[in-house]
Coordinates of C-alpha atoms in Angstrom, one line a residue:
X326 CA 0.0 0.2 -0.2
X327 CA 2.9 2.4 1.1
X328 CA 4.7 1.3 -2.2
X329 CA 1.9 2.0 -4.6
X330 CA 1.5 5.8 -2.5
X331 CA 4.9 6.3 -3.1
X332 CA 5.2 5.4 -6.8
X333 CA 2.0 7.5 -7.4
X334 CA 3.5 10.4 -5.4
X335 CA 6.8 10.0 -7.3
X336 CA 4.9 9.7 -10.6
X337 CA 3.0 12.9 -9.8
X338 CA 6.1 15.0 -8.4
X339 CA 8.3 13.7 -11.7
X340 CA 5.2 14.7 -13.8
X341 CA 5.1 18.2 -12.6
X342 CA 8.8 18.8 -12.7
X343 CA 9.0 17.3 -16.5
X344 CA 5.9 19.4 -17.3
X345 CA 7.6 22.4 -16.0
X346 CA 11.1 21.6 -17.6
X347 CA 9.1 21.1 -21.0
X348 CA 7.4 24.3 -20.8
X349 CA 10.6 26.3 -19.8
X350 CA 12.5 25.0 -22.7
X351 CA 9.6 25.4 -25.1
X352 CA 9.0 29.2 -23.4
X353 CA 13.0 29.9 -23.9
X354 CA 12.8 28.7 -27.8
X355 CA 9.2 30.5 -28.3
X356 CA 11.0 33.8 -26.8
X357 CA 14.0 33.4 -29.0
X358 CA 11.2 33.4 -32.2
X359 CA 9.8 36.3 -30.4
X360 CA 13.1 38.2 -30.0
X361 CA 14.0 37.3 -33.9
X362 CA 10.5 38.7 -35.1
X363 CA 11.3 41.9 -32.8
X364 CA 14.2 42.3 -35.2
X365 CA 11.9 43.0 -38.1
X366 CA 10.1 45.8 -36.2
X367 CA 6.7 44.3 -36.1
X368 CA 4.8 46.4 -33.7
X369 CA 1.8 44.4 -34.1
X370 CA 3.9 41.1 -33.2
X371 CA 5.7 42.7 -30.4
X372 CA 2.7 43.8 -28.8
X373 CA 1.2 40.1 -28.0
X374 CA 2.0 38.6 -24.7
X375 CA 4.5 35.5 -25.2
X376 CA 2.6 32.4 -25.3
X377 CA 3.6 28.7 -25.2
X378 CA 0.2 27.4 -26.8
X379 CA 1.1 25.9 -30.1
X380 CA -2.3 27.1 -31.7
X381 CA -2.3 30.5 -30.6
X382 CA 1.5 30.7 -31.6
X383 CA 0.7 29.0 -35.3
X384 CA -2.1 31.6 -35.4
X385 CA 0.2 34.6 -34.7
X386 CA 3.0 33.5 -36.9
X387 CA 0.7 33.1 -39.8
X388 CA -0.9 36.4 -39.3
X389 CA 2.6 38.0 -39.5
X390 CA 3.8 35.8 -42.4
X391 CA 0.5 36.8 -44.2
X392 CA 1.4 40.8 -43.3
X393 CA 4.8 40.4 -44.2
X394 CA 4.0 38.7 -47.6
X395 CA 1.7 41.7 -48.1
X396 CA 4.3 44.5 -47.6
X397 CA 6.9 42.8 -49.5
X398 CA 4.5 42.8 -52.5
X399 CA 3.8 46.4 -51.9
X400 CA 7.4 47.1 -52.0
X401 CA 7.8 45.1 -55.1
X402 CA 4.9 47.0 -56.6
X403 CA 6.6 50.3 -55.5
X404 CA 9.8 49.2 -56.8
X405 CA 8.5 48.5 -60.2
X406 CA 7.0 52.0 -60.4
X407 CA 10.3 53.6 -59.4
X408 CA 12.1 51.6 -61.7
X409 CA 9.8 53.0 -64.4
X410 CA 9.8 56.7 -63.1
X411 CA 13.3 56.7 -63.4
X412 CA 13.5 55.2 -66.8
X413 CA 10.9 57.7 -67.9
X414 CA 12.7 60.8 -66.5
X415 CA 15.9 59.8 -67.9
X416 CA 14.0 58.9 -71.2
X417 CA 12.2 62.5 -71.0
X418 CA 15.6 64.4 -70.1
X419 CA 17.7 62.6 -72.7
X420 CA 15.7 63.4 -76.1
X421 CA 16.4 67.2 -75.5
X422 CA 20.1 66.5 -74.1
X423 CA 21.1 64.7 -76.9
X424 CA 19.4 66.9 -79.4
X425 CA 21.2 70.1 -78.2
X426 CA 24.5 68.4 -77.9
X427 CA 24.1 67.3 -81.1
X428 CA 23.4 71.0 -82.4
X429 CA 26.6 72.1 -80.6
X430 CA 29.0 69.4 -81.5
X431 CA 28.0 69.9 -85.2
X432 CA 28.5 73.6 -84.8
X433 CA 31.9 72.9 -83.1
X434 CA 33.2 71.1 -86.2
X435 CA 33.0 73.5 -88.6
X436 CA 29.4 74.7 -89.4
X437 CA 29.4 77.7 -87.1
X438 CA 31.3 79.3 -90.1
X439 CA 28.3 79.1 -92.1
X440 CA 26.0 82.0 -90.6
X441 CA 22.7 80.8 -91.7
X442 CA 23.3 77.1 -90.3
X443 CA 24.6 78.7 -87.1
X444 CA 21.5 80.8 -86.4
X445 CA 19.1 77.7 -87.3
X446 CA 21.1 75.3 -85.2
X447 CA 21.6 77.9 -82.2
X448 CA 17.9 78.1 -82.5
X449 CA 17.1 74.5 -82.3
X450 CA 19.6 73.8 -79.5
X451 CA 17.5 76.8 -77.8
X452 CA 14.2 75.1 -78.3
X453 CA 15.9 72.2 -76.6
X454 CA 16.9 73.9 -73.7
X455 CA 13.7 75.5 -73.2
X456 CA 12.0 71.9 -73.1
X457 CA 14.8 70.8 -70.2
X458 CA 14.1 73.8 -68.2
X459 CA 10.0 73.1 -68.9
X460 CA 10.8 69.4 -67.5
X461 CA 12.6 70.4 -64.5
X462 CA 10.5 73.2 -63.6
X463 CA 7.3 70.8 -63.4
X464 CA 9.7 68.1 -61.8
X465 CA 10.5 71.1 -59.0
X466 CA 6.5 71.6 -59.0
X467 CA 5.3 68.3 -58.6
X468 CA 8.1 67.6 -55.9
X469 CA 6.8 70.7 -53.7
X470 CA 3.2 69.5 -54.4
X471 CA 4.0 65.8 -53.2
X472 CA 5.6 67.2 -49.9
X473 CA 3.1 69.8 -49.3
X474 CA 5.5 72.6 -49.5
X475 CA 3.5 74.8 -52.0
X476 CA 1.5 77.3 -50.0
X477 CA -2.0 78.0 -51.8
X478 CA -3.0 81.7 -52.1
X479 CA -6.9 81.5 -51.8
X480 CA -8.8 84.0 -53.2
X481 CA -12.7 84.9 -54.4
X482 CA -12.7 84.9 -58.3
X483 CA -15.3 84.1 -61.2
X484 CA -14.4 80.8 -62.4
X485 CA -16.4 81.8 -65.8
X486 CA -14.2 84.7 -66.1
X487 CA -10.8 82.5 -65.6
X488 CA -12.0 79.8 -67.9
X489 CA -12.6 82.3 -70.7
X490 CA -9.3 83.9 -70.2
X491 CA -7.5 80.5 -70.3
X492 CA -9.7 79.8 -73.6
X493 CA -8.3 82.8 -75.0
X494 CA -4.6 81.9 -74.2
X495 CA -5.2 78.4 -75.8
X496 CA -7.0 79.6 -79.2
X497 CA -4.0 79.6 -81.3
X498 CA -3.2 75.9 -79.9
X499 CA -6.7 75.0 -80.9
X500 CA -6.8 77.0 -84.1
X501 CA -4.0 74.6 -85.4
X502 CA -6.0 71.4 -85.0
X503 CA -9.5 73.2 -86.0
X504 CA -10.6 72.7 -82.5
X505 CA -13.4 74.7 -81.0
X506 CA -13.4 75.7 -77.3
X507 CA -16.6 76.6 -76.0
X508 CA -18.9 76.4 -73.1
X509 CA -21.9 74.3 -72.7
X510 CA -24.0 77.1 -72.4
X511 CA -24.0 81.2 -72.0
X512 CA -23.1 81.9 -68.5
X513 CA -24.4 85.4 -68.1
X514 CA -23.7 85.6 -64.2
X515 CA -20.3 84.9 -62.5
X516 CA -19.9 82.2 -60.6
X517 CA -17.7 82.8 -57.6
X518 CA -15.4 80.3 -56.3
X519 CA -12.8 80.2 -53.6
X520 CA -9.5 78.8 -54.5
X521 CA -6.0 79.8 -55.7
X522 CA -6.6 81.5 -59.0
X523 CA -3.2 81.0 -60.5
X524 CA -3.0 77.2 -59.6
X525 CA -6.5 76.5 -60.8
X526 CA -5.7 78.5 -64.2
X527 CA -2.8 76.1 -64.7
X528 CA -5.2 72.9 -63.9
X529 CA -7.8 74.5 -66.5
X530 CA -4.7 75.2 -68.9
X531 CA -3.3 71.6 -68.4
X532 CA -6.9 69.7 -69.0
X533 CA -7.3 72.0 -72.1
X534 CA -3.9 71.4 -73.5
X535 CA -4.4 67.6 -73.1
X536 CA -7.9 67.8 -74.9
X537 CA -6.3 69.2 -77.6
X538 CA -3.3 67.2 -77.9
X539 CA -5.9 63.9 -77.8
X540 CA -8.4 65.5 -79.7
X541 CA -9.8 64.8 -83.6
X542 CA -9.2 67.4 -86.1
X543 CA -12.1 69.6 -86.2
X544 CA -13.3 68.4 -82.9
X545 CA -14.9 70.3 -79.8
X546 CA -13.6 71.0 -76.0
X547 CA -16.5 72.0 -74.0
X548 CA -16.3 73.1 -70.4
X549 CA -19.6 73.2 -68.2
X550 CA -19.6 74.6 -64.7
X551 CA -22.5 73.3 -62.5
X552 CA -23.6 73.2 -59.0
X553 CA -22.9 70.2 -57.0
X554 CA -24.1 70.6 -53.5
X555 CA -24.7 74.0 -51.8
X556 CA -20.9 74.9 -51.0
X557 CA -19.2 73.2 -54.1
X558 CA -19.2 73.4 -58.1
X559 CA -18.1 71.0 -60.4
X560 CA -16.2 71.8 -63.7
X561 CA -15.9 69.4 -66.3
X562 CA -13.7 69.6 -69.3
X563 CA -15.4 67.5 -72.1
X564 CA -13.8 66.5 -75.5
X565 CA -14.4 64.2 -78.7
X566 CA -11.1 62.9 -79.1
X567 CA -9.3 59.7 -79.1
X568 CA -10.4 58.4 -75.6
X569 CA -9.0 56.1 -73.1
X570 CA -8.7 52.4 -73.0
X571 CA -10.4 51.2 -69.8
X572 CA -6.7 49.7 -68.5
X573 CA -5.2 53.0 -68.6
X574 CA -7.4 55.0 -66.8
X575 CA -6.3 54.2 -63.1
X576 CA -2.9 55.0 -64.3
X577 CA -3.4 58.4 -65.7
X578 CA -2.4 60.7 -62.9
X579 CA 1.2 59.0 -62.4
X580 CA 4.1 61.1 -63.0
X581 CA 5.4 60.4 -66.9
X582 CA 2.5 58.0 -67.6
X583 CA 1.6 58.0 -71.1
X584 CA -1.3 56.3 -72.6
X585 CA 0.4 56.5 -76.2
X586 CA 4.0 55.8 -75.5
X587 CA 5.3 57.2 -78.9
X588 CA 2.8 59.3 -80.3
X589 CA 2.2 61.8 -77.2
X590 CA 6.1 62.5 -77.3
X591 CA 5.8 64.1 -80.6
X592 CA 3.0 66.3 -79.4
X593 CA 5.6 67.6 -76.6
X594 CA 4.8 68.3 -72.8
X595 CA 6.7 67.3 -69.7
X596 CA 4.2 63.9 -69.2
X597 CA 3.8 65.7 -65.7
X598 CA 0.5 67.6 -66.5
X599 CA -2.1 65.3 -65.0
X600 CA 0.1 64.8 -62.2
X601 CA 0.3 68.3 -61.2
X602 CA -3.4 68.7 -62.0
X603 CA -4.4 65.9 -59.5
X604 CA -2.3 67.5 -56.9
X605 CA -3.1 70.7 -57.3
X606 CA -6.9 69.8 -56.8
X607 CA -5.8 67.7 -53.8
X608 CA -4.1 70.5 -52.1
X609 CA -7.2 72.3 -52.2
X610 CA -8.8 69.0 -50.6
X611 CA -11.2 68.7 -53.6
X612 CA -11.8 65.8 -55.9
X613 CA -10.8 65.3 -59.6
X614 CA -12.6 62.5 -61.5
X615 CA -12.1 61.0 -65.4
X616 CA -14.8 59.1 -67.5
X617 CA -13.6 58.1 -70.8
X618 CA -15.0 55.7 -73.7
X619 CA -12.0 54.9 -76.4
X620 CA -13.1 56.0 -79.5
X621 CA -15.6 58.6 -78.2
X622 CA -13.9 61.3 -75.8
X623 CA -13.0 61.8 -72.3
X624 CA -14.3 64.1 -69.6
X625 CA -12.1 65.4 -66.6
X626 CA -14.0 67.2 -63.9
X627 CA -13.0 68.8 -60.6
X628 CA -14.7 70.2 -57.8
X629 CA -14.2 73.7 -56.1
X630 CA -15.4 75.4 -53.0
X631 CA -18.0 78.4 -53.6
X632 CA -16.9 81.8 -52.1
X633 CA -19.1 82.6 -49.1
X634 CA -21.1 85.1 -50.9
X635 CA -22.2 82.7 -53.5
X636 CA -22.8 79.6 -51.4

């Protein structure tokens, strides 16, 4: 009897000692896993209490692994965009640089002795430099916009009057392609908005230039201004040009992204126009939208806040 009790007691004591030792052993191993994971700066994982329950630990590690996989995929996508952006910047700068270099080298090789050729080549080289300056200025602006360093100078102004002034500036450009710039109706009363007038004119200019660039000869670029809600208006820029294929729409506002990889470069521009438009509108805490049917035309629209007197 005593022997049985002794054996049972020894068994129970041994069981708890072994369990304690095993749990301590597992705890050390699990803690090492937590410590190793903490090196990856996973705040979510670090916040969890250390557990020796295998099911809970497995779930935590699987969740951690899934999050890391998502982060890695996101980084891969960003890396792809970064490489594409660098390639696009290189291409945009390389073309005018090589043009300028070519004309200057030709002049240095003896062509400068001919006054006619010298004047023509210097004029072409000057255009190449102007294009470089144009691209660099747009890059500088978009960098400031993305960093939030561009201060908006809000004022009350008539958006109808500003649109007409932009039409007047773009008249010659539109005339070359026989494109008509027009309002959807005769706005007899001013529509007052509160925004940075210079920046909004830049938005209108970029959108109108874009509609002319991709518009068909003899087409139309139409602007309408409508009440959206009590304190908002929406400005729509509509054309009946080439239109945009559905798969290209999500990337339209990316820097240097071009729908037509070859033809659009012939039309000039920095490739930053729509990206600048998006950042200016978002800096006003407003929204920009795009709708397009390939072969039919496109509509870009953005919201603006009405001035207090007009709201």
